[in-house]
MMTF fields as JSON, N, C-alpha, C and O atoms, coordinates in Angstrom:
{
  "mmtfVersion": "1.0.0",
  "mmtfProducer": "UNKNOWN",
  "numBonds": 671,
  "numAtoms": 672,
  "numGroups": 168,
  "numChains": 1,
  "numModels": 1,
  "chainsPerModel": [1],
  "groupsPerChain": [168],
  "chainIdList": ["A"],
  "bondAtomList": [4, 2, 8, 6, 12, 10, 16, 14, 20, 18, 24, 22, 28, 26, 32, 30, 36, 34, 40, 38, 44, 42, 48, 46, 52, 50, 56, 54, 60, 58, 64, 62, 68, 66, 72, 70, 76, 74, 80, 78, 84, 82, 88, 86, 92, 90, 96, 94, 100, 98, 104, 102, 108, 106, 112, 110, 116, 114, 120, 118, 124, 122, 128, 126, 132, 130, 136, 134, 140, 138, 144, 142, 148, 146, 152, 150, 156, 154, 160, 158, 164, 162, 168, 166, 172, 170, 176, 174, 180, 178, 184, 182, 188, 186, 192, 190, 196, 194, 200, 198, 204, 202, 208, 206, 212, 210, 216, 214, 220, 218, 224, 222, 228, 226, 232, 230, 236, 234, 240, 238, 244, 242, 248, 246, 252, 250, 256, 254, 260, 258, 264, 262, 268, 266, 272, 270, 276, 274, 280, 278, 284, 282, 288, 286, 292, 290, 296, 294, 300, 298, 304, 302, 308, 306, 312, 310, 316, 314, 320, 318, 324, 322, 328, 326, 332, 330, 336, 334, 340, 338, 344, 342, 348, 346, 352, 350, 356, 354, 360, 358, 364, 362, 368, 366, 372, 370, 376, 374, 380, 378, 384, 382, 388, 386, 392, 390, 396, 394, 400, 398, 404, 402, 408, 406, 412, 410, 416, 414, 420, 418, 424, 422, 428, 426, 432, 430, 436, 434, 440, 438, 444, 442, 448, 446, 452, 450, 456, 454, 460, 458, 464, 462, 468, 466, 472, 470, 476, 474, 480, 478, 484, 482, 488, 486, 492, 490, 496, 494, 500, 498, 504, 502, 508, 506, 512, 510, 516, 514, 520, 518, 524, 522, 528, 526, 532, 530, 536, 534, 540, 538, 544, 542, 548, 546, 552, 550, 556, 554, 560, 558, 564, 562, 568, 566, 572, 570, 576, 574, 580, 578, 584, 582, 588, 586, 592, 590, 596, 594, 600, 598, 604, 602, 608, 606, 612, 610, 616, 614, 620, 618, 624, 622, 628, 626, 632, 630, 636, 634, 640, 638, 644, 642, 648, 646, 652, 650, 656, 654, 660, 658, 664, 662, 668, 666],
  "bondOrderList": [1, 1, 1, 1, 1, 1, 1, 1, 1, 1, 1, 1, 1, 1, 1, 1, 1, 1, 1, 1, 1, 1, 1, 1, 1, 1, 1, 1, 1, 1, 1, 1, 1, 1, 1, 1, 1, 1, 1, 1, 1, 1, 1, 1, 1, 1, 1, 1, 1, 1, 1, 1, 1, 1, 1, 1, 1, 1, 1, 1, 1, 1, 1, 1, 1, 1, 1, 1, 1, 1, 1, 1, 1, 1, 1, 1, 1, 1, 1, 1, 1, 1, 1, 1, 1, 1, 1, 1, 1, 1, 1, 1, 1, 1, 1, 1, 1, 1, 1, 1, 1, 1, 1, 1, 1, 1, 1, 1, 1, 1, 1, 1, 1, 1, 1, 1, 1, 1, 1, 1, 1, 1, 1, 1, 1, 1, 1, 1, 1, 1, 1, 1, 1, 1, 1, 1, 1, 1, 1, 1, 1, 1, 1, 1, 1, 1, 1, 1, 1, 1, 1, 1, 1, 1, 1, 1, 1, 1, 1, 1, 1, 1, 1, 1, 1, 1, 1],
  "groupList": [{"groupName": "UNK", "atomNameList": ["N", "CA", "C", "O"], "elementList": ["N", "C", "C", "O"], "formalChargeList": [0, 0, 0, 0], "bondAtomList": [1, 0, 2, 1, 3, 2], "bondOrderList": [1, 1, 2], "singleLetterCode": "X", "chemCompType": "L-PEPTIDE LINKING"}],
  "groupTypeList": [0, 0, 0, 0, 0, 0, 0, 0, 0, 0, 0, 0, 0, 0, 0, 0, 0, 0, 0, 0, 0, 0, 0, 0, 0, 0, 0, 0, 0, 0, 0, 0, 0, 0, 0, 0, 0, 0, 0, 0, 0, 0, 0, 0, 0, 0, 0, 0, 0, 0, 0, 0, 0, 0, 0, 0, 0, 0, 0, 0, 0, 0, 0, 0, 0, 0, 0, 0, 0, 0, 0, 0, 0, 0, 0, 0, 0, 0, 0, 0, 0, 0, 0, 0, 0, 0, 0, 0, 0, 0, 0, 0, 0, 0, 0, 0, 0, 0, 0, 0, 0, 0, 0, 0, 0, 0, 0, 0, 0, 0, 0, 0, 0, 0, 0, 0, 0, 0, 0, 0, 0, 0, 0, 0, 0, 0, 0, 0, 0, 0, 0, 0, 0, 0, 0, 0, 0, 0, 0, 0, 0, 0, 0, 0, 0, 0, 0, 0, 0, 0, 0, 0, 0, 0, 0, 0, 0, 0, 0, 0, 0, 0, 0, 0, 0, 0, 0, 0],
  "groupIdList": [1, 2, 3, 4, 5, 6, 7, 8, 9, 10, 11, 12, 13, 14, 15, 16, 17, 18, 19, 20, 21, 22, 23, 24, 25, 26, 27, 28, 29, 30, 31, 32, 33, 34, 35, 36, 37, 38, 39, 40, 41, 42, 43, 44, 45, 46, 47, 48, 49, 50, 51, 52, 53, 54, 55, 56, 57, 58, 59, 60, 61, 62, 63, 64, 65, 66, 67, 68, 69, 70, 71, 72, 73, 74, 75, 76, 77, 78, 79, 80, 81, 82, 83, 84, 85, 86, 87, 88, 89, 90, 91, 92, 93, 94, 95, 96, 97, 98, 99, 100, 101, 102, 103, 104, 105, 106, 107, 108, 109, 110, 111, 112, 113, 114, 115, 116, 117, 118, 119, 120, 121, 122, 123, 124, 125, 126, 127, 128, 129, 130, 131, 132, 133, 134, 135, 136, 137, 138, 139, 140, 141, 142, 143, 144, 145, 146, 147, 148, 149, 150, 151, 152, 153, 154, 155, 156, 157, 158, 159, 160, 161, 162, 163, 164, 165, 166, 167, 168],
  "secStructList": [7, 7, 2, 2, 2, 2, 2, 2, 2, 2, 2, 2, 2, 2, 2, 2, 2, 2, 2, 2, 2, 2, 2, 2, 2, 2, 2, 2, 2, 2, 2, 2, 2, 2, 2, 2, 2, 2, 2, 2, 2, 2, 2, 2, 2, 2, 2, 2, 2, 2, 2, 2, 2, 2, 2, 2, 2, 2, 2, 2, 2, 2, 2, 2, 2, 2, 2, 2, 2, 2, 2, 2, 2, 2, 2, 2, 2, 2, 2, 2, 2, 2, 2, 2, 2, 2, 2, 2, 2, 2, 2, 2, 2, 2, 2, 2, 2, 2, 2, 2, 2, 2, 2, 1, 7, 7, 7, 2, 2, 2, 2, 2, 2, 2, 2, 2, 2, 2, 2, 2, 2, 2, 2, 2, 2, 2, 2, 2, 2, 2, 2, 2, 2, 2, 2, 2, 2, 2, 2, 2, 2, 2, 2, 2, 2, 2, 2, 2, 2, 2, 2, 2, 2, 2, 2, 2, 2, 2, 2, 2, 2, 2, 2, 2, 2, 2, 2, 7],
  "xCoordList": [195.024, 194.514, 192.995, 192.37, 192.473, 191.018, 190.481, 191.181, 189.216, 188.577, 188.603, 188.732, 188.486, 188.484, 189.846, 189.936, 190.898, 192.244, 192.471, 193.059, 192.005, 192.164, 191.379, 191.851, 190.175, 189.361, 190.024, 189.973, 190.639, 191.346, 192.522, 192.769, 193.238, 194.387, 193.932, 194.567, 192.837, 192.313, 191.896, 192.179, 191.203, 190.764, 191.982, 191.983, 193.003, 194.215, 194.916, 195.397, 194.965, 195.586, 194.778, 195.349, 193.437, 192.586, 192.795, 192.922, 192.83, 193.026, 194.409, 194.577, 195.392, 196.764, 196.837, 197.515, 196.151, 196.128, 195.473, 195.965, 194.378, 193.7, 194.619, 194.719, 195.279, 196.205, 197.352, 197.752, 197.884, 198.99, 198.52, 199.245, 197.284, 196.745, 196.574, 196.863, 196.106, 195.965, 197.323, 197.467, 198.31, 199.675, 200.203, 200.798, 199.987, 200.436, 199.756, 200.404, 198.466, 197.725, 198.281, 198.47, 198.542, 199.116, 200.503, 200.846, 201.293, 202.629, 202.551, 203.329, 201.608, 201.428, 201.03, 201.564, 200.094, 199.64, 200.808, 200.99, 201.577, 202.72, 203.76, 204.341, 203.988, 204.948, 204.498, 205.3, 203.201, 202.682, 202.799, 203.199, 202.449, 202.555, 204.018, 204.319, 204.909, 206.338, 206.832, 207.617, 206.372, 206.765, 206.261, 206.991, 204.999, 204.443, 205.24, 205.587, 205.523, 206.282, 207.673, 208.166, 208.303, 209.644, 209.62, 210.511, 208.599, 208.485, 208.298, 208.911, 207.449, 207.236, 208.526, 208.87, 209.23, 210.5, 211.515, 212.23, 211.567, 212.484, 212.156, 213.046, 210.867, 210.441, 210.797, 211.305, 210.53, 210.851, 212.344, 212.793, 213.103, 214.565, 215.058, 215.914, 214.512, 214.911, 214.616, 215.445, 213.423, 213.069, 214.028, 214.519, 214.286, 215.176, 216.577, 217.214, 217.052, 218.39, 218.47, 219.453, 217.434, 217.422, 217.435, 218.145, 216.66, 216.622, 217.978, 218.462, 218.579, 219.884, 220.947, 221.804, 220.891, 221.85, 221.641, 222.603, 220.381, 220.088, 220.591, 221.189, 220.352, 220.846, 222.371, 222.949, 223.007, 224.466, 224.998, 225.981, 224.354, 224.786, 224.62, 225.484, 223.514, 223.287, 224.316, 224.869, 224.564, 225.557, 226.937, 227.685, 227.266, 228.551, 228.603, 229.632, 227.498, 227.437, 227.627, 228.324, 226.999, 227.148, 228.594, 229.137, 229.221, 230.624, 231.505, 232.413, 231.235, 232.01, 231.824, 232.791, 230.588, 230.317, 231.002, 231.583, 230.935, 231.545, 233.052, 233.65, 233.679, 235.119, 235.447, 236.397, 234.657, 234.85, 234.655, 235.389, 233.672, 233.394, 234.593, 235.001, 235.152, 236.321, 237.5, 238.181, 237.736, 238.831, 238.61, 239.552, 237.368, 237.058, 237.186, 237.613, 236.82, 236.997, 238.478, 238.835, 239.327, 240.774, 241.218, 242.051, 240.644, 240.96, 240.557, 241.29, 239.4, 238.943, 239.901, 240.286, 240.278, 241.198, 242.527, 243.074, 243.044, 244.316, 244.187, 245.063, 243.09, 242.877, 242.74, 243.263, 242.046, 241.875, 243.226, 243.51, 244.045, 245.382, 246.237, 246.982, 246.128, 246.884, 246.421, 247.236, 245.107, 244.586, 245.169, 245.641, 245.135, 245.664, 247.152, 247.605, 247.911, 249.348, 249.578, 250.451, 248.79, 248.928, 248.567, 249.212, 247.546, 247.157, 248.256, 248.533, 248.876, 249.992, 251.155, 251.737, 251.481, 252.578, 252.243, 253.111, 250.993, 250.548, 250.661, 251.133, 250.235, 250.316, 251.779, 252.092, 252.673, 254.101, 254.608, 255.343, 254.226, 254.669, 254.111, 254.798, 252.854, 252.263, 252.99, 253.225, 253.347, 254.106, 255.478, 255.948, 256.1, 257.406, 257.27, 258.094, 256.246, 256.024, 255.795, 256.349, 254.978, 254.694, 255.99, 256.222, 256.818, 258.099, 258.983, 259.588, 259.038, 259.868, 259.368, 260.162, 258.042, 257.47, 257.716, 257.958, 257.654, 257.84, 259.314, 259.646, 260.189, 261.608, 262.219, 263.093, 261.778, 262.325, 263.677, 264.198, 264.246, 265.564, 265.473, 266.466, 264.297, 264.147, 264.131, 263.583, 264.737, 264.746, 263.386, 262.598, 263.139, 261.887, 261.802, 260.718, 262.932, 262.969, 262.583, 261.851, 263.064, 262.724, 261.224, 260.576, 260.695, 259.262, 258.44, 257.434, 258.864, 258.152, 258.193, 257.191, 259.351, 259.46, 258.507, 257.831, 258.464, 257.584, 256.121, 255.313, 255.77, 254.394, 254.022, 252.914, 254.977, 254.725, 254.541, 253.698, 255.353, 255.231, 253.861, 253.215, 253.42, 252.112, 251.004, 250.077, 251.107, 250.074, 250.051, 248.981, 251.232, 251.308, 250.718, 250.001, 251.02, 250.485, 248.975, 248.27, 248.467, 247.029, 246.323, 245.271, 246.92, 246.35, 246.415, 245.494, 247.497, 247.618, 246.541, 245.953, 246.289, 245.24, 243.886, 243.086, 243.62, 242.351, 242.209, 241.149, 243.312, 243.275, 243.059, 242.287, 243.737, 243.582, 242.175, 241.597, 241.631, 240.269, 239.268, 238.33, 239.477, 238.592, 238.677, 237.661, 239.874, 240.052, 239.329, 238.69, 239.436, 238.745, 237.225, 236.513, 236.735, 235.293, 234.797, 233.713, 235.584, 235.224, 235.169, 234.268, 236.13, 236.134, 234.917, 234.324, 234.541, 233.345, 232.084, 231.197, 232.006, 230.846, 230.811, 229.742, 231.984, 232.042, 231.562, 230.871, 231.927, 231.462, 229.942, 229.288, 229.385, 227.927, 227.235, 226.198, 227.808, 227.23, 227.276, 226.32, 228.375, 228.488, 227.513, 226.961, 227.304, 226.323, 224.93, 224.198, 224.583, 223.27, 223.17, 222.139, 224.238, 224.247, 224.141, 223.437, 224.844, 224.789, 223.383, 222.884, 222.754, 221.381, 220.43, 219.572, 220.583, 219.732, 219.963, 219.009, 221.213, 221.532, 220.972, 220.491, 221.036, 220.478, 218.975, 218.428, 218.306, 216.86, 216.583, 215.634, 217.405, 217.252, 217.463, 216.75, 218.454, 218.717, 217.526, 217.126, 216.974, 215.82, 214.633, 213.934, 214.409, 213.317, 213.527, 212.598, 214.734, 215.013, 214.906, 214.482, 215.283, 215.159, 213.688, 213.348, 212.822, 211.387, 210.839, 209.995, 211.314, 210.886, 211.295, 210.507, 212.534, 213.025, 212.223, 211.887, 211.923, 211.132, 209.727, 209.187, 209.147, 207.805, 207.847, 206.931, 208.892, 209.018, 209.182, 208.634, 209.926, 210.07, 208.747, 208.413, 207.992, 206.679, 205.732, 204.926, 205.852, 205.005, 205.258, 204.346, 206.476, 206.84, 206.331, 206.18, 206.068, 205.644, 204.276, 203.758],
  "yCoordList": [117.273, 118.443, 118.39, 117.336, 119.511, 119.592, 119.647, 119.998, 119.287, 119.273, 120.664, 120.775, 121.686, 123.056, 123.378, 124.017, 122.934, 123.202, 122.45, 122.984, 121.207, 120.401, 121.05, 121.126, 121.513, 122.145, 123.416, 123.699, 124.176, 125.407, 125.037, 125.681, 123.995, 123.558, 123.083, 123.399, 122.326, 121.835, 123.003, 123.04, 123.977, 125.146, 125.93, 126.418, 126.043, 126.773, 126.053, 126.685, 124.72, 123.933, 124.083, 124.229, 124.048, 124.224, 125.606, 125.732, 126.631, 127.993, 128.113, 128.742, 127.51, 127.546, 126.784, 127.224, 125.656, 124.879, 125.697, 125.71, 126.374, 127.206, 128.341, 128.637, 128.962, 130.063, 129.554, 130.221, 128.377, 127.801, 127.488, 127.731, 126.938, 126.643, 127.934, 127.962, 129.004, 130.303, 130.807, 131.295, 130.682, 131.133, 130.304, 130.847, 128.982, 128.114, 128.503, 128.536, 128.794, 129.215, 130.524, 130.679, 131.469, 132.75, 132.557, 133.203, 131.672, 131.402, 130.763, 131.103, 129.835, 129.21, 130.248, 130.271, 131.098, 132.157, 133.095, 133.471, 133.461, 134.34, 133.673, 134.324, 132.379, 131.641, 131.606, 131.83, 131.323, 131.281, 132.649, 132.749, 133.692, 135.044, 135.392, 136.008, 134.999, 135.263, 134.541, 135.092, 133.314, 132.561, 133.245, 133.348, 133.722, 134.409, 135.677, 135.934, 136.452, 137.698, 137.382, 138.06, 136.348, 135.964, 135.546, 135.911, 134.78, 134.36, 135.562, 135.635, 136.507, 137.708, 138.521, 139.022, 138.641, 139.375, 138.68, 139.328, 137.351, 136.59, 136.805, 137.037, 136.727, 136.91, 138.326, 138.51, 139.311, 140.693, 140.891, 141.577, 140.284, 140.391, 139.737, 140.283, 138.565, 137.872, 138.72, 138.818, 139.337, 140.19, 141.373, 141.713, 141.999, 143.156, 142.755, 143.437, 141.651, 141.184, 140.871, 141.211, 140.223, 139.907, 141.181, 141.264, 142.159, 143.427, 144.119, 144.632, 144.13, 144.772, 144.04, 144.669, 142.734, 141.956, 142.242, 142.421, 142.284, 142.577, 143.967, 144.151, 144.945, 146.305, 146.316, 146.962, 145.601, 145.528, 144.888, 145.357, 143.822, 143.146, 144.054, 144.101, 144.766, 145.677, 146.804, 147.174, 147.341, 148.419, 147.925, 148.645, 146.711, 146.134, 145.977, 146.243, 145.549, 145.432, 146.776, 146.88, 147.81, 149.16, 149.61, 150.189, 149.35, 149.724, 149.011, 149.611, 147.743, 146.959, 147.516, 147.661, 147.823, 148.39, 149.742, 150.043, 150.556, 151.882, 151.759, 152.521, 150.81, 150.592, 150.173, 150.675, 149.251, 148.83, 150.001, 150.153, 150.816, 151.992, 152.936, 153.423, 153.19, 154.071, 153.488, 154.203, 152.188, 151.547, 151.601, 151.806, 151.418, 151.449, 152.871, 153.068, 153.854, 155.252, 155.538, 156.213, 155.027, 155.203, 154.505, 155.02, 153.322, 152.592, 153.398, 153.43, 154.045, 154.881, 156.051, 156.357, 156.697, 157.83, 157.403, 158.08, 156.271, 155.769, 155.402, 155.715, 154.74, 154.35, 155.579, 155.603, 156.585, 157.822, 158.496, 159.001, 158.497, 159.092, 158.293, 158.872, 156.966, 156.134, 156.398, 156.439, 156.579, 156.89, 158.213, 158.318, 159.21, 160.531, 160.442, 161.025, 159.704, 159.553, 158.802, 159.167, 157.751, 156.978, 157.837, 157.744, 158.666, 159.546, 160.564, 160.869, 161.085, 162.027, 161.347, 161.904, 160.138, 159.397, 159.065, 159.151, 158.687, 158.411, 159.668, 159.599, 160.809, 162.065, 162.388, 162.831, 162.162, 162.395, 161.467, 161.905, 160.203, 159.237, 159.585, 159.425, 160.064, 160.454, 161.668, 161.746, 162.621, 163.793, 163.362, 163.865, 162.42, 161.915, 161.245, 161.481, 160.418, 159.75, 160.779, 160.662, 161.788, 162.83, 163.556, 163.823, 163.869, 164.539, 163.667, 164.139, 162.368, 161.463, 161.385, 161.385, 161.318, 161.211, 162.484, 162.419, 163.639, 164.913, 165.249, 166.042, 164.646, 165.015, 164.596, 165.283, 163.516, 163.044, 162.373, 161.792, 162.44, 161.838, 160.561, 159.847, 160.258, 159.075, 157.823, 157.805, 156.795, 155.519, 154.844, 155.199, 153.881, 153.125, 152.389, 152.234, 151.942, 151.227, 152.149, 151.737, 153.393, 154.359, 154.666, 154.751, 154.829, 155.119, 153.908, 154.064, 152.723, 151.505, 151.35, 150.982, 151.63, 151.572, 152.572, 152.253, 153.788, 154.824, 154.417, 154.671, 153.788, 153.334, 152.225, 152.205, 151.29, 150.212, 150.799, 150.341, 151.828, 152.468, 153.141, 153.025, 153.841, 154.493, 153.444, 153.633, 152.342, 151.3, 150.667, 150.425, 150.4, 149.808, 150.763, 150.339, 152.042, 153.032, 153.203, 153.442, 153.087, 153.172, 152.012, 152.193, 150.819, 149.653, 149.84, 149.443, 150.442, 150.702, 151.684, 151.51, 152.71, 153.679, 152.971, 153.22, 152.102, 151.363, 150.486, 150.428, 149.801, 148.928, 149.746, 149.351, 150.878, 151.732, 152.308, 152.422, 152.666, 153.195, 152.123, 152.399, 150.906, 149.808, 149.553, 149.313, 149.606, 149.413, 150.506, 150.228, 151.74, 152.847, 152.671, 152.937, 152.226, 152.004, 150.892, 150.995, 149.831, 148.743, 149.243, 148.883, 150.067, 150.619, 151.508, 151.489, 152.279, 153.121, 152.272, 152.604, 151.173, 150.281, 149.673, 149.509, 149.343, 148.795, 149.823, 149.478, 151.082, 152.149, 152.256, 152.387, 152.201, 152.287, 151.106, 151.272, 149.925, 148.739, 148.891, 148.536, 149.413, 149.611, 150.68, 150.563, 151.712, 152.738, 152.11, 152.389, 151.267, 150.604, 149.681, 149.635, 148.956, 148.05, 148.836, 148.433, 149.956, 150.806, 151.363, 151.415, 151.773, 152.305, 151.229, 151.508, 149.999, 148.891, 148.602, 148.361, 148.624, 148.367, 149.478, 149.217, 150.71, 151.815, 151.652, 151.928, 151.207, 150.962, 149.825, 149.894, 148.79, 147.665, 148.121, 147.696, 148.992, 149.524, 150.345, 150.223, 151.16, 151.989, 151.101, 151.365, 150.056, 149.118, 148.431, 148.34, 147.954, 147.262, 148.234, 147.85, 149.462, 150.483, 150.681, 150.806, 150.71, 150.859, 149.648, 149.793, 148.461, 147.241, 147.314, 147.0, 147.732, 147.833, 148.869, 148.646, 150.002, 151.026, 150.509, 150.781, 149.774, 149.216, 148.221, 148.188, 147.424, 146.483, 147.202, 146.768, 148.287, 149.066, 149.674, 149.679, 150.189, 150.763, 149.697, 149.952, 148.493, 147.383, 147.007, 146.57, 147.179, 146.812, 147.82, 147.495, 149.04, 150.078, 149.844, 150.626],
  "zCoordList": [248.542, 247.878, 247.864, 247.742, 247.986, 248.034, 246.615, 245.665, 246.512, 245.199, 244.566, 243.347, 245.334, 244.825, 244.223, 243.175, 244.89, 244.386, 243.083, 242.143, 243.034, 241.823, 240.68, 239.546, 241.005, 239.976, 239.461, 238.265, 240.347, 239.943, 239.048, 238.028, 239.442, 238.641, 237.257, 236.251, 237.21, 235.929, 235.059, 233.861, 235.691, 234.941, 234.43, 233.3, 235.26, 234.875, 233.721, 232.781, 233.809, 232.731, 231.455, 230.374, 231.567, 230.383, 229.759, 228.541, 230.597, 230.082, 229.462, 228.418, 230.107, 229.585, 228.258, 227.329, 228.167, 226.921, 225.811, 224.683, 226.115, 225.128, 224.682, 223.491, 225.63, 225.321, 224.456, 223.503, 224.782, 224.004, 222.586, 221.622, 222.457, 221.127, 220.324, 219.127, 220.976, 220.296, 219.827, 218.706, 220.697, 220.348, 219.188, 218.258, 219.236, 218.147, 216.829, 215.783, 216.879, 215.687, 215.139, 213.932, 216.056, 215.634, 215.024, 214.034, 215.615, 215.089, 213.703, 212.812, 213.525, 212.223, 211.182, 210.074, 211.55, 210.65, 210.318, 209.16, 211.305, 211.113, 210.207, 209.339, 210.413, 209.591, 208.135, 207.229, 207.908, 206.536, 205.865, 204.705, 206.599, 206.046, 205.746, 204.723, 206.633, 206.418, 205.169, 204.397, 204.976, 203.782, 202.522, 201.536, 202.548, 201.391, 201.081, 199.928, 202.105, 201.92, 201.379, 200.477, 201.936, 201.48, 200.015, 199.248, 199.622, 198.23, 197.313, 196.248, 197.727, 196.923, 196.809, 195.738, 197.935, 197.903, 197.001, 196.237, 197.101, 196.248, 194.778, 193.96, 194.451, 193.066, 192.601, 191.496, 193.438, 193.094, 192.923, 192.005, 193.816, 193.717, 192.434, 191.738, 192.126, 190.905, 189.673, 188.769, 189.637, 188.503, 188.412, 187.336, 189.573, 189.584, 189.166, 188.363, 189.711, 189.359, 187.868, 187.209, 187.337, 185.903, 185.067, 184.065, 185.472, 184.735, 184.788, 183.779, 185.953, 186.085, 185.275, 184.655, 185.281, 184.483, 183.0, 182.253, 182.58, 181.173, 180.804, 179.743, 181.674, 181.415, 181.327, 180.453, 182.236, 182.224, 180.959, 180.385, 180.524, 179.291, 178.077, 177.201, 178.034, 176.909, 176.931, 175.896, 178.12, 178.233, 177.81, 177.148, 178.189, 177.792, 176.271, 175.65, 175.679, 174.222, 173.541, 172.532, 174.103, 173.54, 173.65, 172.709, 174.784, 174.959, 173.942, 173.366, 173.73, 172.764, 171.349, 170.601, 170.993, 169.673, 169.533, 168.49, 170.583, 170.528, 170.36, 169.601, 171.059, 170.914, 169.486, 168.887, 168.947, 167.555, 166.606, 165.629, 166.898, 166.073, 166.066, 165.011, 167.24, 167.322, 166.543, 165.808, 166.708, 165.983, 164.477, 163.712, 164.057, 162.632, 162.092, 160.955, 162.897, 162.48, 162.236, 161.271, 163.108, 162.939, 161.654, 160.908, 161.41, 160.183, 158.953, 157.964, 159.009, 157.893, 157.683, 156.555, 158.776, 158.667, 158.068, 157.197, 158.541, 157.998, 156.518, 155.713, 156.175, 154.779, 153.888, 152.774, 154.369, 153.609, 153.388, 152.302, 154.418, 154.285, 153.297, 152.506, 153.345, 152.4, 150.966, 150.045, 150.779, 149.44, 148.962, 147.829, 149.819, 149.436, 149.096, 148.111, 149.92, 149.649, 148.34, 147.552, 148.113, 146.867, 145.66, 144.616, 145.799, 144.694, 144.4, 143.24, 145.447, 145.249, 144.528, 143.597, 144.973, 144.353, 142.903, 142.034, 142.633, 141.264, 140.404, 139.269, 140.93, 140.177, 139.851, 138.745, 140.824, 140.573, 139.469, 138.584, 139.512, 138.505, 137.128, 136.119, 137.083, 135.788, 135.209, 134.003, 136.09, 135.62, 135.077, 134.056, 135.789, 135.348, 133.978, 133.094, 133.796, 132.513, 131.416, 130.322, 131.709, 130.713, 130.327, 129.148, 131.302, 131.023, 130.131, 129.169, 130.486, 129.691, 128.249, 127.309, 128.084, 126.744, 125.934, 124.729, 126.595, 125.893, 125.663, 124.781, 126.458, 126.358, 125.023, 124.495, 124.5, 123.23, 123.397, 122.445, 124.576, 124.799, 125.616, 125.751, 126.166, 127.002, 126.143, 125.041, 126.668, 125.949, 126.114, 126.99, 125.264, 125.329, 126.66, 127.223, 127.154, 128.438, 129.587, 130.487, 129.57, 130.629, 130.601, 131.644, 129.412, 129.276, 129.732, 130.424, 129.35, 129.756, 131.278, 131.892, 131.886, 133.359, 134.012, 134.99, 133.46, 133.998, 133.843, 134.737, 132.718, 132.497, 133.485, 134.022, 133.719, 134.693, 136.095, 136.867, 136.412, 137.732, 137.871, 138.913, 136.826, 136.846, 137.011, 137.799, 136.266, 136.356, 137.746, 138.304, 138.303, 139.645, 140.682, 141.588, 140.542, 141.482, 141.303, 142.284, 140.081, 139.838, 140.551, 141.166, 140.458, 141.148, 142.662, 143.376, 143.153, 144.592, 145.056, 146.124, 144.252, 144.591, 144.624, 145.526, 143.665, 143.639, 144.884, 145.506, 145.231, 146.416, 147.685, 148.559, 147.788, 148.963, 149.031, 150.112, 147.888, 147.835, 148.262, 149.01, 147.781, 148.168, 149.675, 150.327, 150.214, 151.658, 152.449, 153.464, 151.976, 152.646, 152.562, 153.53, 151.412, 151.256, 152.169, 152.743, 152.306, 153.22, 154.663, 155.421, 155.027, 156.38, 156.6, 157.678, 155.596, 155.709, 155.858, 156.644, 155.1, 155.238, 156.645, 157.234, 157.169, 158.528, 159.546, 160.505, 159.338, 160.234, 160.176, 161.21, 158.983, 158.834, 159.51, 160.152, 159.364, 160.011, 161.527, 162.217, 162.042, 163.487, 163.976, 165.07, 163.175, 163.539, 163.671, 164.62, 162.71, 162.747, 163.961, 164.633, 164.231, 165.388, 166.691, 167.617, 166.752, 167.944, 168.137, 169.261, 167.062, 167.142, 167.664, 168.501, 167.168, 167.619, 169.104, 169.844, 169.536, 170.949, 171.834, 172.937, 171.351, 172.128, 172.288, 173.356, 171.234, 171.316, 172.3, 173.08, 172.262, 173.183, 174.626, 175.535, 174.82, 176.156, 176.65, 177.808, 175.797, 176.175, 176.54, 177.518, 175.76, 176.027, 177.379, 178.181, 177.626, 178.884, 180.062, 181.152, 179.845, 180.894, 181.255, 182.431, 180.251, 180.504, 181.254, 182.138, 180.906, 181.606, 183.069, 183.962, 183.305, 184.685, 185.48, 186.643, 184.839, 185.537, 185.849, 186.921, 184.925, 185.162, 186.324, 187.146, 186.391, 187.482, 188.819, 189.832, 188.821, 190.055, 190.481, 191.666, 189.518, 189.817, 190.362, 191.258, 189.794, 190.208, 191.679, 192.38, 192.122, 193.491, 194.52, 195.698, 194.067, 195.001, 195.478, 196.275]
}
């Protein structure tokens, strides 16, 4: 081989080496940028996933409270009906006692039985009334809890929207 050919080959190898080094540098730069973008995407995804999970948990809590609220409302309605029925039965027993007392023909035992029935029914009305009041307090507590959860949901919704805006 002639010196000119060797020199051309050396120059070609040098140029090729320089080109390869440039390509390697570009690849390194591209790899670093890709890693940065991937990390940012991962962080953004994690934030979004966390926000969505939080929203889902809050929504599930609201659903649970609403279900409890509906069940408690039914409990209130049932308790109210039991109170009304007990009051009707008590009124009937009081009328019966009054009739026995006014009849003048009732024995002391019949009057005493009627008085015991009236007293037992009065206690039943009190117990039913207390049960209805407890159910009403439970409804009020659930209303307050539902209101708090709704506020929490609204707050988390704003956080999620801010995170979405931040990504744009």
